[in-house]
JSON list of C-alpha atoms in Angstrom, two decimals:
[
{"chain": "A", "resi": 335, "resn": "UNK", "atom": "CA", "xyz": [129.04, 175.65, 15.84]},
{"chain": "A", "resi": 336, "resn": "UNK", "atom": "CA", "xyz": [128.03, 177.31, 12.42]},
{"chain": "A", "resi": 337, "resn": "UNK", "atom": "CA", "xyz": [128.04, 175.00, 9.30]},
{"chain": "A", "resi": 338, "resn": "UNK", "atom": "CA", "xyz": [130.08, 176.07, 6.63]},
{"chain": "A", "resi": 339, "resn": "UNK", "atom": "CA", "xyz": [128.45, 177.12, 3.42]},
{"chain": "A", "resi": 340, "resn": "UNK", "atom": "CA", "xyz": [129.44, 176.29, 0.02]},
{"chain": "A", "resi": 341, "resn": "UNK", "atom": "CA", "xyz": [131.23, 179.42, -1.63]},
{"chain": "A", "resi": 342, "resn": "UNK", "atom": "CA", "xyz": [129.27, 181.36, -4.05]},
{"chain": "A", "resi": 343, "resn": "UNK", "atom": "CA", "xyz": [129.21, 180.11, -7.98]},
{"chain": "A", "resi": 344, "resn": "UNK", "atom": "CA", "xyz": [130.43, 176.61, -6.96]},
{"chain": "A", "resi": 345, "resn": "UNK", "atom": "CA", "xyz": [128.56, 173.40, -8.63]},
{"chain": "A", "resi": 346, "resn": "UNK", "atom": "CA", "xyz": [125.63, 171.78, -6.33]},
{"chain": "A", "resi": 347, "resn": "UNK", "atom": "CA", "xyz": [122.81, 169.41, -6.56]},
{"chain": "A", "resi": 348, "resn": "UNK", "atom": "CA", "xyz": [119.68, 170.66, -5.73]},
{"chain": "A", "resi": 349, "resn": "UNK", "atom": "CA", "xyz": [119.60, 169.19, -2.40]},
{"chain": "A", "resi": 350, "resn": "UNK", "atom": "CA", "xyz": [123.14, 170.74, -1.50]},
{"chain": "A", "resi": 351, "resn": "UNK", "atom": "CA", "xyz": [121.65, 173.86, -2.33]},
{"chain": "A", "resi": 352, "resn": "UNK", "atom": "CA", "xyz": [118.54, 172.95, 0.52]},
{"chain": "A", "resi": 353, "resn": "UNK", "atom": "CA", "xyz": [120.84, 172.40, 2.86]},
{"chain": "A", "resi": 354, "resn": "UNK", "atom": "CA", "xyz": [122.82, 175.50, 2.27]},
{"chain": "A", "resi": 355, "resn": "UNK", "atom": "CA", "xyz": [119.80, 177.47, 2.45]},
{"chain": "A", "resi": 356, "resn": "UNK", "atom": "CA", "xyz": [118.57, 175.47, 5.90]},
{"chain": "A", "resi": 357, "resn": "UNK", "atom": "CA", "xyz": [122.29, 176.38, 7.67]},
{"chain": "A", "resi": 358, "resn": "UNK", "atom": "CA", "xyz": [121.93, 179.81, 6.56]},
{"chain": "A", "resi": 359, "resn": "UNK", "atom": "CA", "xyz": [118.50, 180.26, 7.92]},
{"chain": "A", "resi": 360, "resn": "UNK", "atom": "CA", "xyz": [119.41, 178.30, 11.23]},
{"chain": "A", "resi": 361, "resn": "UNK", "atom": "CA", "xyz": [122.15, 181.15, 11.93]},
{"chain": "A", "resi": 362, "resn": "UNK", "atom": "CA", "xyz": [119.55, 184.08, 12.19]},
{"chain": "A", "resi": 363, "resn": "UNK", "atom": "CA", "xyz": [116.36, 182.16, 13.80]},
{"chain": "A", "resi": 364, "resn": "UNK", "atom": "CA", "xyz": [117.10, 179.51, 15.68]},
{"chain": "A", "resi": 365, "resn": "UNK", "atom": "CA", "xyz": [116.66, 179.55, 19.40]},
{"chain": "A", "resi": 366, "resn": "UNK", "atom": "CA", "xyz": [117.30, 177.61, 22.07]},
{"chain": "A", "resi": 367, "resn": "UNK", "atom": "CA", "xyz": [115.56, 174.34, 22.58]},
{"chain": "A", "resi": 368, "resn": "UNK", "atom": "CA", "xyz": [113.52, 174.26, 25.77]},
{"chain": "A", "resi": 369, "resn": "UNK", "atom": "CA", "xyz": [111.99, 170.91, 26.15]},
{"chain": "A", "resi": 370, "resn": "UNK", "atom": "CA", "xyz": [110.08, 171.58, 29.11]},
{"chain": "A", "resi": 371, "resn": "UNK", "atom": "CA", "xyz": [106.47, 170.33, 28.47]},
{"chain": "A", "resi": 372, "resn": "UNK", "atom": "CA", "xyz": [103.40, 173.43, 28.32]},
{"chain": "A", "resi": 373, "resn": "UNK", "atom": "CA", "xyz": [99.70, 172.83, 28.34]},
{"chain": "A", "resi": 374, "resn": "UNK", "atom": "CA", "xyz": [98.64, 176.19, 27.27]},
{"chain": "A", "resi": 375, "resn": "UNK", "atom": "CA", "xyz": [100.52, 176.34, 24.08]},
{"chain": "A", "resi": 376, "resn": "UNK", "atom": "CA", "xyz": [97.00, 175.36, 22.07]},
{"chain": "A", "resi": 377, "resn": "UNK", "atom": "CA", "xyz": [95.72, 178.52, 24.33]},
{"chain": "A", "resi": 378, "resn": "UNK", "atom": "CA", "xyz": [98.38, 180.78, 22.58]},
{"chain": "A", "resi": 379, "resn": "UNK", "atom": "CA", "xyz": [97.66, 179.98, 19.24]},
{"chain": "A", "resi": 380, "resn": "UNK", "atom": "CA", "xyz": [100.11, 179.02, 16.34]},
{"chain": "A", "resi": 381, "resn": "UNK", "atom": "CA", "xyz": [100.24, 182.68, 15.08]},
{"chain": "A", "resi": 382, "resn": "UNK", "atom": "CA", "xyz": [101.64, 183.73, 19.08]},
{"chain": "A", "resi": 383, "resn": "UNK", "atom": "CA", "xyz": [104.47, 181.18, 19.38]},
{"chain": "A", "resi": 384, "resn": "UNK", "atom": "CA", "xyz": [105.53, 181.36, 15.89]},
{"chain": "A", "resi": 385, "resn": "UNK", "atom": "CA", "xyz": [108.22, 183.91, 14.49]},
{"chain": "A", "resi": 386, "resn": "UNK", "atom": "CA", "xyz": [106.05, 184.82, 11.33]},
{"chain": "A", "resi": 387, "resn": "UNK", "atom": "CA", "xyz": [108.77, 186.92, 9.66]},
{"chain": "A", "resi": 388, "resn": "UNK", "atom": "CA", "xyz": [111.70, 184.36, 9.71]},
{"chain": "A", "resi": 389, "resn": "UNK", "atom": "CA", "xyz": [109.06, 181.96, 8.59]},
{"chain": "A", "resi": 390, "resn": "UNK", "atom": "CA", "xyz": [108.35, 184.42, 5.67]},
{"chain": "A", "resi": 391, "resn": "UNK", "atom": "CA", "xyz": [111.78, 184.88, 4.83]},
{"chain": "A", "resi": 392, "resn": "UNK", "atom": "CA", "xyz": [112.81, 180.71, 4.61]},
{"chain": "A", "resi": 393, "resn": "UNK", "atom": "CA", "xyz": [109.80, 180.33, 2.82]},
{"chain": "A", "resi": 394, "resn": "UNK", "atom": "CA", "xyz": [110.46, 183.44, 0.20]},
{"chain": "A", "resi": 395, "resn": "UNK", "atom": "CA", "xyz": [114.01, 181.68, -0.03]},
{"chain": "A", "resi": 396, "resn": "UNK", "atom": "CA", "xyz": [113.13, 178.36, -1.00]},
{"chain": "A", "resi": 397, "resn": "UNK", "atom": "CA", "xyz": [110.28, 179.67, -3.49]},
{"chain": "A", "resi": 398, "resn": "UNK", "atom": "CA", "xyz": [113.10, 180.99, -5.21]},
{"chain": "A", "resi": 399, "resn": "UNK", "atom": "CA", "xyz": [114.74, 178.08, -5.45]},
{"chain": "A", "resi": 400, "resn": "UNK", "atom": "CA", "xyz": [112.59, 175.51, -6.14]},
{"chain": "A", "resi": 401, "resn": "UNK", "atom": "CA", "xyz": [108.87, 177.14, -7.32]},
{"chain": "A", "resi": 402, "resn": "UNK", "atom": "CA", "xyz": [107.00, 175.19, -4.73]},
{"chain": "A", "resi": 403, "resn": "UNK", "atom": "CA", "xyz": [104.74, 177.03, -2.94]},
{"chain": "A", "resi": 404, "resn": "UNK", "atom": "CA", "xyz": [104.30, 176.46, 0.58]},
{"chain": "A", "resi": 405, "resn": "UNK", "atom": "CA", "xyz": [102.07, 178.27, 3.62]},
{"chain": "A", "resi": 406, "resn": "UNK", "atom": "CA", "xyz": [101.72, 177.58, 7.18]},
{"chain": "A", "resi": 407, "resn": "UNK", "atom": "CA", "xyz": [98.45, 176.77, 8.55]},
{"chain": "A", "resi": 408, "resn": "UNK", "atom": "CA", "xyz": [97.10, 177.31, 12.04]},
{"chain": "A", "resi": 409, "resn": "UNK", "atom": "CA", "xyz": [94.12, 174.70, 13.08]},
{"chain": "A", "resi": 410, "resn": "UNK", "atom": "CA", "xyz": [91.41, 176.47, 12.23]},
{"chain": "A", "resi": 411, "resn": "UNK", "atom": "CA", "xyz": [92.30, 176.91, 8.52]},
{"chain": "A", "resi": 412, "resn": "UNK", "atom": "CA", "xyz": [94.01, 180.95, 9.20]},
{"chain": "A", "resi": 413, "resn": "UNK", "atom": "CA", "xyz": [97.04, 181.09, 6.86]},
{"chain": "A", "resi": 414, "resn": "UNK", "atom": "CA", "xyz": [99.78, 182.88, 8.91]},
{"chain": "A", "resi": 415, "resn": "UNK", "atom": "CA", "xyz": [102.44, 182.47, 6.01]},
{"chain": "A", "resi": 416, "resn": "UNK", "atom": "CA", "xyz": [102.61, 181.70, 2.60]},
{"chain": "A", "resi": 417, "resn": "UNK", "atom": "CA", "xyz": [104.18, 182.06, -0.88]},
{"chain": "A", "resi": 418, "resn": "UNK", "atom": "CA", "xyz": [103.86, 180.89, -4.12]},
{"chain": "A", "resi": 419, "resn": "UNK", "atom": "CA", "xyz": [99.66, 181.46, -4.42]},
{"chain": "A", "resi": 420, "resn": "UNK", "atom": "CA", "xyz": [98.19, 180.38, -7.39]},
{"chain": "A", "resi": 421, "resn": "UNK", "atom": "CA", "xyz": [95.22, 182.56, -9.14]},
{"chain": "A", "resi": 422, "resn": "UNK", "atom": "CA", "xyz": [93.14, 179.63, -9.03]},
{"chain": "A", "resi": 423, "resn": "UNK", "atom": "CA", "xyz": [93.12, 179.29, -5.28]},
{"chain": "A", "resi": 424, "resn": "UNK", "atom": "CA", "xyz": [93.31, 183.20, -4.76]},
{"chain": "A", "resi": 425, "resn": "UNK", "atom": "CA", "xyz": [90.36, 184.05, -7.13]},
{"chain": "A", "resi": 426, "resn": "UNK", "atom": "CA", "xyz": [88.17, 181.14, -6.98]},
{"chain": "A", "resi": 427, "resn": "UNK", "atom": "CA", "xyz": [88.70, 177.68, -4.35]},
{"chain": "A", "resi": 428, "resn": "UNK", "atom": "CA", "xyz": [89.32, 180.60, -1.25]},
{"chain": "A", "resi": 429, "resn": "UNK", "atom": "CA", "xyz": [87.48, 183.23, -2.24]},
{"chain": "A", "resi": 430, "resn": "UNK", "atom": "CA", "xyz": [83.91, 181.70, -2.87]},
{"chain": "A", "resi": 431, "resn": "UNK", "atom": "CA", "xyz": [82.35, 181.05, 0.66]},
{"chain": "A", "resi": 432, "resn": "UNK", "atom": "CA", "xyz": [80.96, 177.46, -0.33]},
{"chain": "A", "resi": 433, "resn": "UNK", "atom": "CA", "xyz": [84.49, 176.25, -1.67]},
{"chain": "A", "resi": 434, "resn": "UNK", "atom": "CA", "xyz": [86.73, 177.91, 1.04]},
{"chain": "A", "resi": 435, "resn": "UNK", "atom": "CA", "xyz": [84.85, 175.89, 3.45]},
{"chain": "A", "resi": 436, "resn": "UNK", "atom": "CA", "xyz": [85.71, 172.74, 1.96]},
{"chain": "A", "resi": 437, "resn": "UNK", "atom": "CA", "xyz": [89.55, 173.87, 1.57]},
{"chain": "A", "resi": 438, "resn": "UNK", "atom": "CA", "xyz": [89.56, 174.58, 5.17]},
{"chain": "A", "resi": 439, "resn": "UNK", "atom": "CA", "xyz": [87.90, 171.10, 6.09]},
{"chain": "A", "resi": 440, "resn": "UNK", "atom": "CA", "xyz": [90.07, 169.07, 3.51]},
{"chain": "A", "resi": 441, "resn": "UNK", "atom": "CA", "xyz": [93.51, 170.96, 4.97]},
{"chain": "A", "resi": 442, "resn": "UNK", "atom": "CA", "xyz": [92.40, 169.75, 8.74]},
{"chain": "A", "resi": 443, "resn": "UNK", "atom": "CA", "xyz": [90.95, 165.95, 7.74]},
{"chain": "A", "resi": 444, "resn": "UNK", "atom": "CA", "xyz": [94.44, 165.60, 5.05]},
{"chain": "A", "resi": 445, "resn": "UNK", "atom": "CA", "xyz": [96.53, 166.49, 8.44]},
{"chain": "A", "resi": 446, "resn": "UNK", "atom": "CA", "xyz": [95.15, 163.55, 10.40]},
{"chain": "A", "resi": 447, "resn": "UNK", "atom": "CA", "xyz": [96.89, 160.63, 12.00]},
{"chain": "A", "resi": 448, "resn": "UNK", "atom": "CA", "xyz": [100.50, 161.94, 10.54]},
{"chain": "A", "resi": 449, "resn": "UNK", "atom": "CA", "xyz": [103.32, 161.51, 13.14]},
{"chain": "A", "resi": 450, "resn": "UNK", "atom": "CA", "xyz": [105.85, 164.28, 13.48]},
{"chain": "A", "resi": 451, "resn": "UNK", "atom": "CA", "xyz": [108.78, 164.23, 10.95]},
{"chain": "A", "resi": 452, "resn": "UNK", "atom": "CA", "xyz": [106.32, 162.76, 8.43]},
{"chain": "A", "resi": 453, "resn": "UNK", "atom": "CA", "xyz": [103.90, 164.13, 5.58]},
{"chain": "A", "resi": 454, "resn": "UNK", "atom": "CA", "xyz": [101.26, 162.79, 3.20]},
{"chain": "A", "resi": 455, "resn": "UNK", "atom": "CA", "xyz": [101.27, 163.75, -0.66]},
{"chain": "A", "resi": 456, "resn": "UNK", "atom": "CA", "xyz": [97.43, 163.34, -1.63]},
{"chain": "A", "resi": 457, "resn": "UNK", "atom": "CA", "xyz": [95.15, 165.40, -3.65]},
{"chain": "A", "resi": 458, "resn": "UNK", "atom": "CA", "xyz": [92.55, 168.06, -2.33]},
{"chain": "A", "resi": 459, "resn": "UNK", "atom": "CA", "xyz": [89.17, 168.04, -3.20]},
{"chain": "A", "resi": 460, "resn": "UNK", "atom": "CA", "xyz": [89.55, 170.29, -6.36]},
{"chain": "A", "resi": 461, "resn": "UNK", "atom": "CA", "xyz": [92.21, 167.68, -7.17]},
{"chain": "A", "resi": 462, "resn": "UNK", "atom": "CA", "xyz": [95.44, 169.37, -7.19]},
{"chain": "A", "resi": 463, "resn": "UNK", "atom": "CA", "xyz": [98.56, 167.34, -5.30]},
{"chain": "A", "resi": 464, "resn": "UNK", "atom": "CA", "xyz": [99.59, 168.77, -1.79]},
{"chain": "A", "resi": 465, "resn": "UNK", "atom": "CA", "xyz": [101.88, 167.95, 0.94]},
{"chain": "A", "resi": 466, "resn": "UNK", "atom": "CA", "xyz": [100.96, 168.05, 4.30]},
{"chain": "A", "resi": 467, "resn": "UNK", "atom": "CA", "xyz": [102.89, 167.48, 7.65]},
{"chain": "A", "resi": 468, "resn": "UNK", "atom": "CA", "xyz": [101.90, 168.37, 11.16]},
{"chain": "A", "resi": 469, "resn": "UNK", "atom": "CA", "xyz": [103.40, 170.78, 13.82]},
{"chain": "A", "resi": 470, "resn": "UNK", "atom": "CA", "xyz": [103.72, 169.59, 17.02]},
{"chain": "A", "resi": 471, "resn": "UNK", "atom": "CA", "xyz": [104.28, 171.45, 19.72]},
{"chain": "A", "resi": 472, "resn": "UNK", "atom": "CA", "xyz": [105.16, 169.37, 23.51]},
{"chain": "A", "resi": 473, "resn": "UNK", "atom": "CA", "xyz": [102.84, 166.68, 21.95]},
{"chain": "A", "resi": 474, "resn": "UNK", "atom": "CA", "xyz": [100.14, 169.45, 20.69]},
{"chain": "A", "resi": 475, "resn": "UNK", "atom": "CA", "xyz": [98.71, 169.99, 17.16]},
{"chain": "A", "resi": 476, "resn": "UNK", "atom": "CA", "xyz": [98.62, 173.40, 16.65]},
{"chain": "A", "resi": 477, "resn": "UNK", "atom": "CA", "xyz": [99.19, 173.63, 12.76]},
{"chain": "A", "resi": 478, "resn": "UNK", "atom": "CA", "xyz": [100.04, 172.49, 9.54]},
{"chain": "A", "resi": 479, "resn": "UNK", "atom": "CA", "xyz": [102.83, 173.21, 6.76]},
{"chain": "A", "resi": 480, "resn": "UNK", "atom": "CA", "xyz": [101.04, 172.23, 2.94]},
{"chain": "A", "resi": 481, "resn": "UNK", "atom": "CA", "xyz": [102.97, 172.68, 0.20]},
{"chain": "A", "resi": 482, "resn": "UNK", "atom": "CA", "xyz": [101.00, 172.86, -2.76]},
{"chain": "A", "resi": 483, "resn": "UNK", "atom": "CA", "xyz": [99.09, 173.24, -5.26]},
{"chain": "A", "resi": 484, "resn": "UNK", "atom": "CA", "xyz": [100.78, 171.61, -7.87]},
{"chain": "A", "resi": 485, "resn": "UNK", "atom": "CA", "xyz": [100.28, 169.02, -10.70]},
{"chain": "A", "resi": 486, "resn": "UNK", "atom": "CA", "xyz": [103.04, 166.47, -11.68]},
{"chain": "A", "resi": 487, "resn": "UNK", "atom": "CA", "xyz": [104.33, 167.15, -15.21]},
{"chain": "A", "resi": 488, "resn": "UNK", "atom": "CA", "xyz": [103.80, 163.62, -16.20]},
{"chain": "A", "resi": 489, "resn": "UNK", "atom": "CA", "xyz": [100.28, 163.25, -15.73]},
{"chain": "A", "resi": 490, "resn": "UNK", "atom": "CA", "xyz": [97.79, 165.30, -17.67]},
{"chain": "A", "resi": 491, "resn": "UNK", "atom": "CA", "xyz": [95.39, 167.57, -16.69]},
{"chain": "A", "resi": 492, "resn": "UNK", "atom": "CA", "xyz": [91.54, 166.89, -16.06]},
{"chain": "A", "resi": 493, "resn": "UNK", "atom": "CA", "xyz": [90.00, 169.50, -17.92]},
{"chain": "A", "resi": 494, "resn": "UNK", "atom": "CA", "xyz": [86.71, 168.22, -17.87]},
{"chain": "A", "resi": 495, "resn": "UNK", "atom": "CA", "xyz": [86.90, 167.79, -14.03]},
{"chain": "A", "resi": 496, "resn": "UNK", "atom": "CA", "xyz": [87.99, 171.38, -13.96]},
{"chain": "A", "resi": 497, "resn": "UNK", "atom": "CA", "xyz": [85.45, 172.40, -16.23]},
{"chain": "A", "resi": 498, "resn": "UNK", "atom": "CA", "xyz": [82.84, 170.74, -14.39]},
{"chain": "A", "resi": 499, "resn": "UNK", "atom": "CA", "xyz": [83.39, 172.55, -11.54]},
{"chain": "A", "resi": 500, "resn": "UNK", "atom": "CA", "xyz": [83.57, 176.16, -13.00]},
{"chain": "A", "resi": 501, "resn": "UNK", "atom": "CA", "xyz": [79.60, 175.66, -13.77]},
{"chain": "A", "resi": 502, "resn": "UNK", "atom": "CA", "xyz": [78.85, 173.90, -10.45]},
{"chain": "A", "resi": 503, "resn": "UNK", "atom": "CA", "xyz": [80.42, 176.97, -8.41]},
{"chain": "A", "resi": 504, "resn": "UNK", "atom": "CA", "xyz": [79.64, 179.88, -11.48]},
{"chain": "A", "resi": 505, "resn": "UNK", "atom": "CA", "xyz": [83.12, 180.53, -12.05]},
{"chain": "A", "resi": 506, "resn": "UNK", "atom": "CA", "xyz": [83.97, 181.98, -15.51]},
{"chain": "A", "resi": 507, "resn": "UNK", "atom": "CA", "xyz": [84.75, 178.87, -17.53]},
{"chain": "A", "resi": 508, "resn": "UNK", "atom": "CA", "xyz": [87.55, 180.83, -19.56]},
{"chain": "A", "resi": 509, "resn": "UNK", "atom": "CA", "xyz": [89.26, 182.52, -17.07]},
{"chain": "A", "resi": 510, "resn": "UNK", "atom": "CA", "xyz": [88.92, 179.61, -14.47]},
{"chain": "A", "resi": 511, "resn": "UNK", "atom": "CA", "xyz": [91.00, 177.31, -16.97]},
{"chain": "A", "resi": 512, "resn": "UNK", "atom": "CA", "xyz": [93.76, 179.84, -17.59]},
{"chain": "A", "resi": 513, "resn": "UNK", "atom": "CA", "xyz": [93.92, 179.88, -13.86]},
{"chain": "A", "resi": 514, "resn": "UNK", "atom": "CA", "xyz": [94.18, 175.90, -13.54]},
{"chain": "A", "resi": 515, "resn": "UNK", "atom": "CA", "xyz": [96.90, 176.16, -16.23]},
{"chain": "A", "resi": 516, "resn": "UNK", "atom": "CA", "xyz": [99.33, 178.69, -14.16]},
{"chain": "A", "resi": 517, "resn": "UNK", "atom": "CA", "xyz": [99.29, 176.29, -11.53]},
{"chain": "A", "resi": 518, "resn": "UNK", "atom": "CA", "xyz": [103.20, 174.86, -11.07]},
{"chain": "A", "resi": 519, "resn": "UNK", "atom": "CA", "xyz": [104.20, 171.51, -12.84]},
{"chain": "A", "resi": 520, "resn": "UNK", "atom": "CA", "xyz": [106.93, 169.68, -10.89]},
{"chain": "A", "resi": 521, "resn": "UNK", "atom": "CA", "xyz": [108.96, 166.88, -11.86]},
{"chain": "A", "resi": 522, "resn": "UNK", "atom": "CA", "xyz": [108.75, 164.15, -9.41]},
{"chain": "A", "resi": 523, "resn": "UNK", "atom": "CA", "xyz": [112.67, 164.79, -8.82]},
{"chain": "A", "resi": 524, "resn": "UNK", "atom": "CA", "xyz": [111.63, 168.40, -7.60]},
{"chain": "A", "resi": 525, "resn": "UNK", "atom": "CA", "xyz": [108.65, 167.41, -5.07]},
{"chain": "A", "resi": 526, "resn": "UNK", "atom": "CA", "xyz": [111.48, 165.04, -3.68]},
{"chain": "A", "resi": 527, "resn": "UNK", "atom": "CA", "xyz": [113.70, 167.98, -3.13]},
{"chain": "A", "resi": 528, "resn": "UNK", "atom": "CA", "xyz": [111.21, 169.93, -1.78]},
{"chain": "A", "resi": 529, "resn": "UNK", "atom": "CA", "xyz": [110.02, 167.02, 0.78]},
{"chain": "A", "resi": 530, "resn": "UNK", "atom": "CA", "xyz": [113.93, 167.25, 2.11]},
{"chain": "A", "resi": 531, "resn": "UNK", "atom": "CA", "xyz": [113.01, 170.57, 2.61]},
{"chain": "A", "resi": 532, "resn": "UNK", "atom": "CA", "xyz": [109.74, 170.05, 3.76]},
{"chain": "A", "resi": 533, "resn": "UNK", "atom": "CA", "xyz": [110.41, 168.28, 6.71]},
{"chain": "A", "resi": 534, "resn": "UNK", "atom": "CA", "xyz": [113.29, 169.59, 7.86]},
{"chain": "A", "resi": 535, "resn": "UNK", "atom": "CA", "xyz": [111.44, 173.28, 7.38]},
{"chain": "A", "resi": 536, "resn": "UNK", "atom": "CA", "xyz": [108.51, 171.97, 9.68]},
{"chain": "A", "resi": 537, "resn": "UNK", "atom": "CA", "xyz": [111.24, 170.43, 12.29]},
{"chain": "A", "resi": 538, "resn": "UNK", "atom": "CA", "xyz": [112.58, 174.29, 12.48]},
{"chain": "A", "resi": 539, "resn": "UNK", "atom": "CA", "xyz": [109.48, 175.51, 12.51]},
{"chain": "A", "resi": 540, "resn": "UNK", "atom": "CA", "xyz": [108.55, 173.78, 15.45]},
{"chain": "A", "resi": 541, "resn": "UNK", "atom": "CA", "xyz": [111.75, 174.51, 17.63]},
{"chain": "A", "resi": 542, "resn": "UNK", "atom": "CA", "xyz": [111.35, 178.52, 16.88]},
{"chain": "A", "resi": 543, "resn": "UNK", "atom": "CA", "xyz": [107.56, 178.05, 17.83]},
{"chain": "A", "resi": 544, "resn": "UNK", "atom": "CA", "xyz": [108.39, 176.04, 21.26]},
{"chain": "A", "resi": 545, "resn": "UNK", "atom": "CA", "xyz": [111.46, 178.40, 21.87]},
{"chain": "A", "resi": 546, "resn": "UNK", "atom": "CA", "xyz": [109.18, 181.52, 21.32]},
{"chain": "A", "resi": 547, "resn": "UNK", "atom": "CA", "xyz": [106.47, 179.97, 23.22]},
{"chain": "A", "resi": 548, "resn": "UNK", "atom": "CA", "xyz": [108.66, 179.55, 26.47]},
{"chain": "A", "resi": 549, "resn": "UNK", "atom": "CA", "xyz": [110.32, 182.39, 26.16]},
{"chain": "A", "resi": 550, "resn": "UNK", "atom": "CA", "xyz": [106.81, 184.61, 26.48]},
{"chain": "A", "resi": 551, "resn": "UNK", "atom": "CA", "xyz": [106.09, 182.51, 28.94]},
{"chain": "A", "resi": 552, "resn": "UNK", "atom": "CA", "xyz": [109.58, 183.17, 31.17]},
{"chain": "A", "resi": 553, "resn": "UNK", "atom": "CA", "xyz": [108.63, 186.85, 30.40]},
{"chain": "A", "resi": 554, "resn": "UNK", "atom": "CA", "xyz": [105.11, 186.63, 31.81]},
{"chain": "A", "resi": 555, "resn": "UNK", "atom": "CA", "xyz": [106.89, 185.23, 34.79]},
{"chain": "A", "resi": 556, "resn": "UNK", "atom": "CA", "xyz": [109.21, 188.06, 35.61]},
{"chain": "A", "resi": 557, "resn": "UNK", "atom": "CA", "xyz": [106.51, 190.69, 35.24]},
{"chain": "A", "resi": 558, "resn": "UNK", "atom": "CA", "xyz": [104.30, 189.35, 36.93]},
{"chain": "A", "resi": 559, "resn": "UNK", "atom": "CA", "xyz": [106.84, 188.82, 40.44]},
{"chain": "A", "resi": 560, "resn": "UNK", "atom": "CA", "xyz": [108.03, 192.61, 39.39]},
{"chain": "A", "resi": 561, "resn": "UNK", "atom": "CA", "xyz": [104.34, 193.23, 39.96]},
{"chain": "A", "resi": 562, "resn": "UNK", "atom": "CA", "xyz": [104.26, 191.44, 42.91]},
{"chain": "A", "resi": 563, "resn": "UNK", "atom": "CA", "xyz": [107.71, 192.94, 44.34]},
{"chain": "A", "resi": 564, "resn": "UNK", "atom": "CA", "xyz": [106.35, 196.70, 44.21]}
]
């Protein structure tokens, strides 16, 4: 049965509104939820089992919203969906070779040991604060949701640490702080909307991916005894 949405204009909280937006996304890509267990899902590949345009969509809907940016991570660092990229990841943490390296290692170690339906808020190594939670797939890791980067708007900015790093990596000091300076400050009220979202957005995630996954392989099935028939 379809949850009913709050009519347009009327008053909400900001986590009224994340739910609205969750029961309108569940009526146009969620699928039925096959909990048969799979050992090849981890052969697939995130990117395979995962519906990359509804994905797109939620997360272009909640950007809106609440200015948190957000991508969706396979294992080995690929970013199959994202919004909300700062300059200062864009131009300078992913696109020198030496720094991207270390995003890609900090995004798998900051994923370790967390249990599905839970996240960890900690800083990467260029210390911004990120989210990160785990999807699991029939008991396989096979990616990662970060939200991020962000700094809290209570705590103030480490421009010497920031500065520091522009000369270690030859960045151009001037334009490398303007960068840091775009990057989002939340409230600590708004990260705690966002984690609402952020968990129930990996839960989803993970049914569409499973549903997907099953489905290809059902298909794979059939052709191949359609093969075997003629």
């Amino acid at each position: 049965m379809k949850k009913k949405l709050r009519e347009p204009g009327a008053e909400t909280t900001g986590n009224e509104r994340v739910e609205d937006l969750l029961n309108q996304a569940e009526q146009y890509i969620r699928l039925e939820n096959i909990s048969s267990p799979s050992r090849k899902i981890k052969e697939k590949g995130l990117a395979e089992i995962t519906d990359v345009q509804a994905v797109q969509s939620l997360m272009e809907d909640f950007y809106k919203l609440a200015r948190i940016p957000m991508c969706l991570e396979d294992l080995e660092g690929n970013i199959l969906v994202g919004v909300g990229w700062q300059d200062i990841c864009i131009r300078y943490h992913r696109a020198d070779p030496e720094t991207c390296k270390r995003c890609i290692e900090n995004s798998a170690k900051l994923a370790e040991g967390i249990a599905p339906g839970e996240f960890k808020l900690c800083r990467c190594r260029n210390s911004m604060w990120k989210m990160v939670t785990p999807i699991i797939v029939s008991d396989q890791h096979v990616g990662n949701i970060f939200s991020g980067h962000f700094f809290f708007d209570d705590e103030p900015l480490d421009y010497e640490f920031f500065r520091a790093r522009a000369g270690k990596y030859g960045f151009n000091e001037k334009e490398y702080i303007e960068a840091l300076e775009k990057v989002p400050r939340l409230s600590r009220e708004a990260v705690n909307t966002g984690m609402s979202f952020f968990m129930k957005f990996a839960s989803m995630v993970l049914q569409v991916s499973y549903s997907n996954f099953r489905l290809y392989q059902a298909l794979g099935r059939t052709q191949r005894t359609d093969e075997f028939a003629a």
